[in-house]
PDB file of C-alpha atoms in Angstrom:
ATOM      1  CA  MET A   9     -66.278 -45.745 -78.857  1.00 39.00           C
ATOM      2  CA  THR A  10     -66.061 -43.396 -75.846  1.00 42.00           C
ATOM      3  CA  SER A  11     -67.410 -43.897 -72.300  1.00 45.00           C
ATOM      4  CA  THR A  12     -70.728 -41.919 -71.250  1.00 43.00           C
ATOM      5  CA  PRO A  13     -70.697 -39.836 -68.365  1.00 41.00           C
ATOM      6  CA  ALA A  14     -72.314 -40.904 -65.226  1.00 39.00           C
ATOM      7  CA  TYR A  15     -75.346 -38.631 -65.461  1.00 38.00           C
ATOM      8  CA  GLN A  16     -76.105 -40.125 -69.073  1.00 42.00           C
ATOM      9  CA  ARG A  17     -75.795 -43.681 -67.557  1.00 38.00           C
ATOM     10  CA  ALA A  18     -77.796 -42.687 -64.766  1.00 39.00           C
ATOM     11  CA  VAL A  19     -80.764 -41.544 -66.462  1.00 43.00           C
ATOM     12  CA  PHE A  20     -80.325 -43.768 -70.021  1.00 43.00           C
ATOM     13  CA  GLY A  21     -79.031 -46.634 -68.759  1.00 43.00           C
ATOM     14  CA  CYS A  22     -76.053 -46.599 -71.445  1.00 40.00           C
ATOM     15  CA  ASN A  23     -72.467 -47.271 -71.224  1.00 39.00           C
ATOM     16  CA  THR A  24     -71.207 -46.682 -74.557  1.00 35.00           C
ATOM     17  CA  VAL A  25     -73.044 -44.696 -77.478  1.00 38.00           C
ATOM     18  CA  GLU A  26     -72.595 -44.255 -81.440  1.00 41.00           C
ATOM     19  CA  GLN A  27     -73.241 -40.905 -83.372  1.00 42.00           C
ATOM     20  CA  THR A  28     -75.693 -40.098 -85.604  1.00 45.00           C
ATOM     21  CA  SER A  29     -76.537 -37.003 -87.932  1.00 56.00           C
ATOM     22  CA  GLN A  30     -80.036 -36.416 -86.471  1.00 81.00           C
ATOM     23  CA  SER A  31     -80.272 -32.431 -86.000  1.00 88.00           C
ATOM     24  CA  CYS A  32     -82.824 -30.402 -84.160  1.00 94.00           C
ATOM     25  CA  ARG A  33     -83.974 -26.668 -85.198  1.00 97.00           C
ATOM     26  CA  ILE A  34     -84.957 -24.160 -82.415  1.00 97.00           C
ATOM     27  CA  VAL A  35     -86.162 -20.918 -83.348  1.00 98.00           C
ATOM     28  CA  ILE A  36     -86.492 -17.885 -80.977  1.00 98.00           C
ATOM     29  CA  THR A  37     -90.196 -16.572 -81.146  1.00 98.00           C
ATOM     30  CA  THR A  38     -90.261 -14.268 -77.949  1.00 98.00           C
ATOM     31  CA  GLY A  39     -87.668 -11.856 -75.968  1.00 98.00           C
ATOM     32  CA  PRO A  40     -84.515 -10.358 -77.136  1.00 97.00           C
ATOM     33  CA  ASP A  41     -83.616 -12.724 -79.755  1.00 98.00           C
ATOM     34  CA  ARG A  42     -86.600 -13.301 -81.381  1.00 98.00           C
ATOM     35  CA  GLY A  43     -86.139 -14.556 -84.694  1.00 98.00           C
ATOM     36  CA  LYS A  44     -82.996 -15.945 -84.272  1.00 97.00           C
ATOM     37  CA  VAL A  45     -82.944 -19.305 -86.071  1.00 97.00           C
ATOM     38  CA  PHE A  46     -80.613 -22.657 -84.632  1.00 96.00           C
ATOM     39  CA  GLU A  47     -79.712 -25.529 -86.291  1.00 94.00           C
ATOM     40  CA  VAL A  48     -78.428 -27.833 -83.697  1.00 91.00           C
ATOM     41  CA  ASP A  49     -76.600 -31.089 -84.853  1.00 90.00           C
ATOM     42  CA  GLU A  50     -74.325 -31.979 -81.581  1.00 92.00           C
ATOM     43  CA  GLU A  51     -75.293 -34.484 -79.466  1.00 94.00           C
ATOM     44  CA  LEU A  52     -75.345 -32.603 -76.160  1.00 96.00           C
ATOM     45  CA  VAL A  53     -76.404 -28.614 -76.475  1.00 96.00           C
ATOM     46  CA  HIS A  54     -75.922 -26.291 -73.781  1.00 97.00           C
ATOM     47  CA  ILE A  55     -78.494 -23.024 -73.595  1.00 98.00           C
ATOM     48  CA  GLY A  56     -77.667 -19.917 -71.658  1.00 97.00           C
ATOM     49  CA  THR A  57     -76.316 -16.082 -71.195  1.00 97.00           C
ATOM     50  CA  ALA A  58     -72.871 -17.411 -71.126  1.00 97.00           C
ATOM     51  CA  ASP A  59     -70.392 -16.986 -73.833  1.00 97.00           C
ATOM     52  CA  GLU A  60     -69.492 -20.671 -73.476  1.00 96.00           C
ATOM     53  CA  ASN A  61     -73.143 -21.856 -74.015  1.00 96.00           C
ATOM     54  CA  HIS A  62     -73.690 -23.478 -77.627  1.00 95.00           C
ATOM     55  CA  VAL A  63     -76.749 -21.494 -77.978  1.00 96.00           C
ATOM     56  CA  VAL A  64     -76.005 -18.368 -76.461  1.00 97.00           C
ATOM     57  CA  LEU A  65     -79.231 -15.748 -75.478  1.00 98.00           C
ATOM     58  CA  GLU A  66     -79.002 -12.192 -74.710  1.00 97.00           C
ATOM     59  CA  ASP A  67     -82.140 -12.173 -72.182  1.00 97.00           C
ATOM     60  CA  PRO A  68     -80.136 -10.707 -68.809  1.00 97.00           C
ATOM     61  CA  SER A  69     -82.904 -12.267 -66.773  1.00 96.00           C
ATOM     62  CA  LEU A  70     -81.555 -15.822 -67.558  1.00 97.00           C
ATOM     63  CA  PRO A  71     -79.122 -17.611 -65.789  1.00 97.00           C
ATOM     64  CA  ASP A  72     -75.626 -18.679 -67.569  1.00 97.00           C
ATOM     65  CA  HIS A  73     -76.790 -21.831 -67.968  1.00 97.00           C
ATOM     66  CA  GLN A  74     -80.544 -22.236 -68.827  1.00 97.00           C
ATOM     67  CA  ALA A  75     -80.656 -25.540 -69.898  1.00 98.00           C
ATOM     68  CA  SER A  76     -79.143 -28.534 -71.699  1.00 98.00           C
ATOM     69  CA  VAL A  77     -80.430 -31.089 -74.250  1.00 97.00           C
ATOM     70  CA  LEU A  78     -79.592 -34.196 -75.299  1.00 96.00           C
ATOM     71  CA  ARG A  79     -80.165 -36.209 -78.053  1.00 94.00           C
ATOM     72  CA  LYS A  80     -80.263 -39.970 -77.258  1.00 92.00           C
ATOM     73  CA  ASN A  81     -81.988 -42.768 -79.632  1.00 89.00           C
ATOM     74  CA  GLY A  82     -83.580 -40.631 -82.386  1.00 90.00           C
ATOM     75  CA  ARG A  83     -85.055 -38.523 -79.306  1.00 93.00           C
ATOM     76  CA  PHE A  84     -84.298 -35.095 -77.526  1.00 96.00           C
ATOM     77  CA  ALA A  85     -84.155 -34.510 -73.949  1.00 97.00           C
ATOM     78  CA  ILE A  86     -84.217 -31.540 -71.570  1.00 98.00           C
ATOM     79  CA  PHE A  87     -82.592 -30.767 -68.748  1.00 98.00           C
ATOM     80  CA  ARG A  88     -83.082 -27.526 -66.152  1.00 97.00           C
ATOM     81  CA  PRO A  89     -80.757 -27.000 -63.517  1.00 96.00           C
ATOM     82  CA  THR A  90     -82.206 -25.738 -59.997  1.00 94.00           C
ATOM     83  CA  ASP A  91     -81.533 -21.883 -60.918  1.00 93.00           C
ATOM     84  CA  ALA A  92     -83.275 -21.955 -63.999  1.00 96.00           C
ATOM     85  CA  GLU A  93     -87.221 -21.455 -64.919  1.00 96.00           C
ATOM     86  CA  ILE A  94     -88.426 -23.675 -68.015  1.00 97.00           C
ATOM     87  CA  ARG A  95     -91.890 -24.784 -68.939  1.00 97.00           C
ATOM     88  CA  VAL A  96     -92.596 -27.037 -72.063  1.00 98.00           C
ATOM     89  CA  ASP A  97     -95.560 -26.909 -73.549  1.00 98.00           C
ATOM     90  CA  GLY A  98     -96.916 -24.668 -70.862  1.00 97.00           C
ATOM     91  CA  ALA A  99     -96.135 -27.272 -67.917  1.00 97.00           C
ATOM     92  CA  ASP A 100     -93.186 -26.723 -65.605  1.00 95.00           C
ATOM     93  CA  ILE A 101     -90.582 -29.549 -65.500  1.00 95.00           C
ATOM     94  CA  PRO A 102     -88.396 -30.668 -62.380  1.00 95.00           C
ATOM     95  CA  ALA A 103     -85.092 -29.372 -61.444  1.00 95.00           C
ATOM     96  CA  GLU A 104     -82.561 -31.425 -62.120  1.00 96.00           C
ATOM     97  CA  LYS A 105     -84.029 -34.432 -64.129  1.00 95.00           C
ATOM     98  CA  TRP A 106     -83.727 -35.478 -67.993  1.00 96.00           C
ATOM     99  CA  VAL A 107     -87.596 -34.742 -69.394  1.00 97.00           C
ATOM    100  CA  TRP A 108     -88.215 -36.376 -73.034  1.00 97.00           C
ATOM    101  CA  LEU A 109     -89.361 -33.832 -75.586  1.00 97.00           C
ATOM    102  CA  PRO A 110     -91.947 -34.091 -78.336  1.00 96.00           C
ATOM    103  CA  THR A 111     -90.990 -34.068 -81.914  1.00 96.00           C
ATOM    104  CA  ASP A 112     -92.335 -30.354 -82.184  1.00 97.00           C
ATOM    105  CA  VAL A 113     -92.273 -28.105 -78.748  1.00 98.00           C
ATOM    106  CA  ARG A 114     -92.502 -24.680 -77.176  1.00 98.00           C
ATOM    107  CA  LEU A 115     -89.907 -24.033 -74.441  1.00 98.00           C
ATOM    108  CA  GLN A 116     -90.502 -20.750 -72.364  1.00 98.00           C
ATOM    109  CA  PHE A 117     -87.029 -19.652 -70.623  1.00 98.00           C
ATOM    110  CA  GLY A 118     -87.935 -17.386 -67.752  1.00 96.00           C
ATOM    111  CA  ARG A 119     -90.682 -14.909 -68.294  1.00 95.00           C
ATOM    112  CA  ARG A 120     -89.231 -13.404 -71.734  1.00 97.00           C
ATOM    113  CA  THR A 121     -87.767 -15.778 -73.838  1.00 98.00           C
ATOM    114  CA  SER A 122     -89.575 -18.596 -75.682  1.00 98.00           C
ATOM    115  CA  CYS A 123     -88.575 -21.119 -78.679  1.00 98.00           C
ATOM    116  CA  GLN A 124     -89.880 -23.622 -80.522  1.00 98.00           C
ATOM    117  CA  LEU A 125     -87.701 -26.776 -81.096  1.00 98.00           C
ATOM    118  CA  THR A 126     -88.536 -29.257 -83.622  1.00 97.00           C
ATOM    119  CA  TYR A 127     -86.744 -32.385 -85.217  1.00 94.00           C
ATOM    120  CA  GLU A 128     -87.929 -35.542 -87.370  1.00 90.00           C
ATOM    121  CA  LEU A 129     -88.260 -38.776 -85.005  1.00 80.00           C
ATOM    122  CA  SER A 130     -85.240 -41.231 -86.089  1.00 66.00           C
ATOM    123  CA  LEU A 131     -86.376 -44.827 -86.992  1.00 63.00           C
ATOM    124  CA  ASP A 132     -82.899 -45.538 -86.228  1.00 56.00           C
ATOM    125  CA  ASP A 133     -82.936 -47.382 -82.680  1.00 44.00           C
ATOM    126  CA  GLN A 134     -78.842 -47.032 -82.595  1.00 45.00           C
ATOM    127  CA  PRO A 135     -77.653 -45.280 -79.514  1.00 46.00           C
ATOM    128  CA  MET A 136     -76.066 -41.892 -80.025  1.00 46.00           C
ATOM    129  CA  ALA A 137     -71.899 -40.492 -79.166  1.00 45.00           C
ATOM    130  CA  SER A 138     -71.709 -39.287 -75.798  1.00 41.00           C
ATOM    131  CA  PRO A 139     -69.980 -35.883 -75.256  1.00 43.00           C
ATOM    132  CA  THR A 140     -66.578 -36.111 -74.303  1.00 39.00           C
ATOM    133  CA  THR A 141     -66.369 -33.102 -71.895  1.00 38.00           C
ATOM    134  CA  SER A 142     -68.868 -32.198 -69.372  1.00 42.00           C
ATOM    135  CA  GLY A 143     -69.272 -28.643 -70.983  1.00 41.00           C
ATOM    136  CA  PRO A 144     -69.215 -27.317 -74.412  1.00 40.00           C
ATOM    137  CA  HIS A 145     -66.311 -26.448 -76.413  1.00 37.00           C
ATOM    138  CA  PRO A 146     -66.186 -22.889 -77.985  1.00 38.00           C
ATOM    139  CA  SER A 147     -65.877 -24.504 -81.352  1.00 36.00           C
ATOM    140  CA  VAL A 148     -68.744 -26.033 -81.354  1.00 40.00           C
ATOM    141  CA  ARG A 149     -71.025 -23.249 -80.383  1.00 45.00           C
ATOM    142  CA  VAL A 150     -74.025 -23.096 -82.872  1.00 48.00           C
ATOM    143  CA  LYS A 151     -74.251 -20.309 -85.125  1.00 48.00           C
ATOM    144  CA  PRO A 152     -77.826 -18.842 -85.843  1.00 55.00           C
ATOM    145  CA  SER A 153     -78.795 -18.931 -89.241  1.00 53.00           C
ATOM    146  CA  SER A 154     -81.455 -16.678 -91.108  1.00 51.00           C
ATOM    147  CA  VAL A 155     -85.493 -17.612 -91.826  1.00 48.00           C
TER     148      VAL A 155
END
C-alpha cells in the first residue's frame, strides 16, 4: 500500500488505497483529434497538449494540462485547473475541485475539442491505488486505439 497524496486525502477522505483493474474509454468526438480512442486503465490520467500527459491532444487552443481524471471507489472524477475550460454534459465545472462523472458523459475542452467518456460502474467498494508521483510518467502514456 502507498500513501495517498494530500489533494486526494482532502477530497476523498482516504489515506491508503488498493488498485483494481477498472478502466474507462475516451472517444474524441470533435476537434483536431476527432476519432481517436483512448482505453484508460491508469488510476490518475492527465489530459492536455503537453507530451508528458497520458492523453495528448493536438488542439493548439488548449493548455498544456487541460484536465485530470481520477478513478476512485469504482467511479471517476475530473479536475479542472484554473486556466482550463471544461464543460461536463454542457455545464461548467468549478476550477481546482474534483467533480464526480456519470458513467457516460460528454466533456467539452475549450471551444473545439470534445469527447465521450464512458465506464461501467464497479460494484467493488474497495478503494483504489494512489499515484506514486504528482505527474504522469512517460511509460504510462495512453496510446490511442482504433475504433
